[in-house]
């Protein structure tokens, strides 16, 4: 899948983007139950039962989560840790 295939997939919807910090623990997990969730890396996994998308540059995270029923779609950079040889 390419990013172009995701374009407008959720047009008009509100998405909650969760960073890689621990502030998500200050929210009741039920708040996120019916929300469209986009998470970076995997810090969300300690507090939430699922996310719709997980974006990471760490291939080992992607491999861990790509077949999980807790993540809808895993998006990973082409190069390991976001680096590509030029």
CSV table of C-alpha atoms in Angstrom, one decimal:
chain,number,residue,atom,x,y,z
A,1,UNK,CA,0.0,0.0,0.0
A,2,UNK,CA,1.2,3.5,-0.7
A,3,UNK,CA,0.2,6.8,1.0
A,4,UNK,CA,-1.7,7.7,-2.1
A,5,UNK,CA,-4.1,4.8,-1.4
A,6,UNK,CA,-4.9,6.4,2.0
A,7,UNK,CA,-5.7,9.9,0.5
A,8,UNK,CA,-9.2,11.0,1.3
A,9,UNK,CA,-10.0,7.6,3.0
A,10,UNK,CA,-11.3,9.5,6.0
A,11,UNK,CA,-12.3,12.8,4.4
A,12,UNK,CA,-14.6,14.8,6.7
A,13,UNK,CA,-13.8,12.7,9.8
A,14,UNK,CA,-12.0,13.8,12.9
A,15,UNK,CA,-8.9,11.9,13.6
A,16,UNK,CA,-7.0,11.9,17.0
A,17,UNK,CA,-3.3,11.8,16.5
A,18,UNK,CA,-1.5,10.3,19.5
A,19,UNK,CA,2.2,11.2,19.9
A,20,UNK,CA,4.8,9.0,21.5
A,21,UNK,CA,4.6,10.6,24.9
A,22,UNK,CA,2.8,9.4,28.0
A,23,UNK,CA,0.1,12.1,28.2
A,24,UNK,CA,-2.5,9.6,26.8
A,25,UNK,CA,-2.5,8.0,30.3
A,26,UNK,CA,-4.3,11.2,31.6
A,27,UNK,CA,-7.4,10.3,29.5
A,28,UNK,CA,-10.0,7.7,30.3
A,29,UNK,CA,-9.5,5.0,27.6
A,30,UNK,CA,-13.2,5.1,27.0
A,31,UNK,CA,-12.9,8.6,25.6
A,32,UNK,CA,-11.1,7.1,22.6
A,33,UNK,CA,-13.4,4.1,22.2
A,34,UNK,CA,-15.3,5.4,19.2
A,35,UNK,CA,-12.6,7.8,17.8
A,36,UNK,CA,-10.5,7.5,14.6
A,37,UNK,CA,-7.0,7.0,16.2
A,38,UNK,CA,-3.6,7.5,14.5
A,39,UNK,CA,-0.7,6.7,16.8
A,40,UNK,CA,3.0,7.1,16.5
A,41,UNK,CA,5.3,4.2,17.5
A,42,UNK,CA,3.8,2.1,20.2
A,43,UNK,CA,3.4,4.1,23.5
A,44,UNK,CA,-0.4,3.9,23.0
A,45,UNK,CA,-0.3,0.2,23.5
A,46,UNK,CA,0.2,0.5,27.3
A,47,UNK,CA,-3.1,2.5,27.6
A,48,UNK,CA,-5.4,1.8,24.8
A,49,UNK,CA,-6.9,-1.5,23.4
A,50,UNK,CA,-6.6,-0.5,19.8
A,51,UNK,CA,-5.8,2.2,17.2
A,52,UNK,CA,-6.8,2.5,13.6
A,53,UNK,CA,-3.4,3.4,12.3
A,54,UNK,CA,0.1,3.2,13.7
A,55,UNK,CA,2.9,5.2,12.1
A,56,UNK,CA,6.5,4.3,12.8
A,57,UNK,CA,9.9,4.6,11.4
A,58,UNK,CA,11.1,1.6,13.5
A,59,UNK,CA,10.7,-1.5,11.4
A,60,UNK,CA,10.8,-3.7,14.5
A,61,UNK,CA,7.7,-2.0,15.8
A,62,UNK,CA,6.0,-2.5,12.5
A,63,UNK,CA,6.8,-6.2,12.4
A,64,UNK,CA,5.5,-6.6,15.9
A,65,UNK,CA,2.2,-4.9,15.2
A,66,UNK,CA,1.4,-5.7,11.5
A,67,UNK,CA,-0.6,-8.8,12.3
A,68,UNK,CA,-2.2,-7.6,15.5
A,69,UNK,CA,-5.9,-7.2,15.9
A,70,UNK,CA,-5.1,-4.1,18.0
A,71,UNK,CA,-3.9,-2.1,15.0
A,72,UNK,CA,-5.9,-1.5,11.8
A,73,UNK,CA,-3.1,-0.4,9.5
A,74,UNK,CA,0.7,-0.1,10.2
A,75,UNK,CA,2.5,2.6,8.2
A,76,UNK,CA,6.3,2.4,8.2
A,77,UNK,CA,9.0,4.3,6.4
A,78,UNK,CA,10.8,2.6,3.6
A,79,UNK,CA,14.3,3.0,5.2
A,80,UNK,CA,15.0,1.6,8.7
A,81,UNK,CA,14.6,4.4,11.2
A,82,UNK,CA,13.5,6.7,8.4
A,83,UNK,CA,16.8,6.7,6.6
A,84,UNK,CA,17.3,6.0,2.9
A,85,UNK,CA,20.6,5.7,1.1
A,86,UNK,CA,20.9,8.4,-1.5
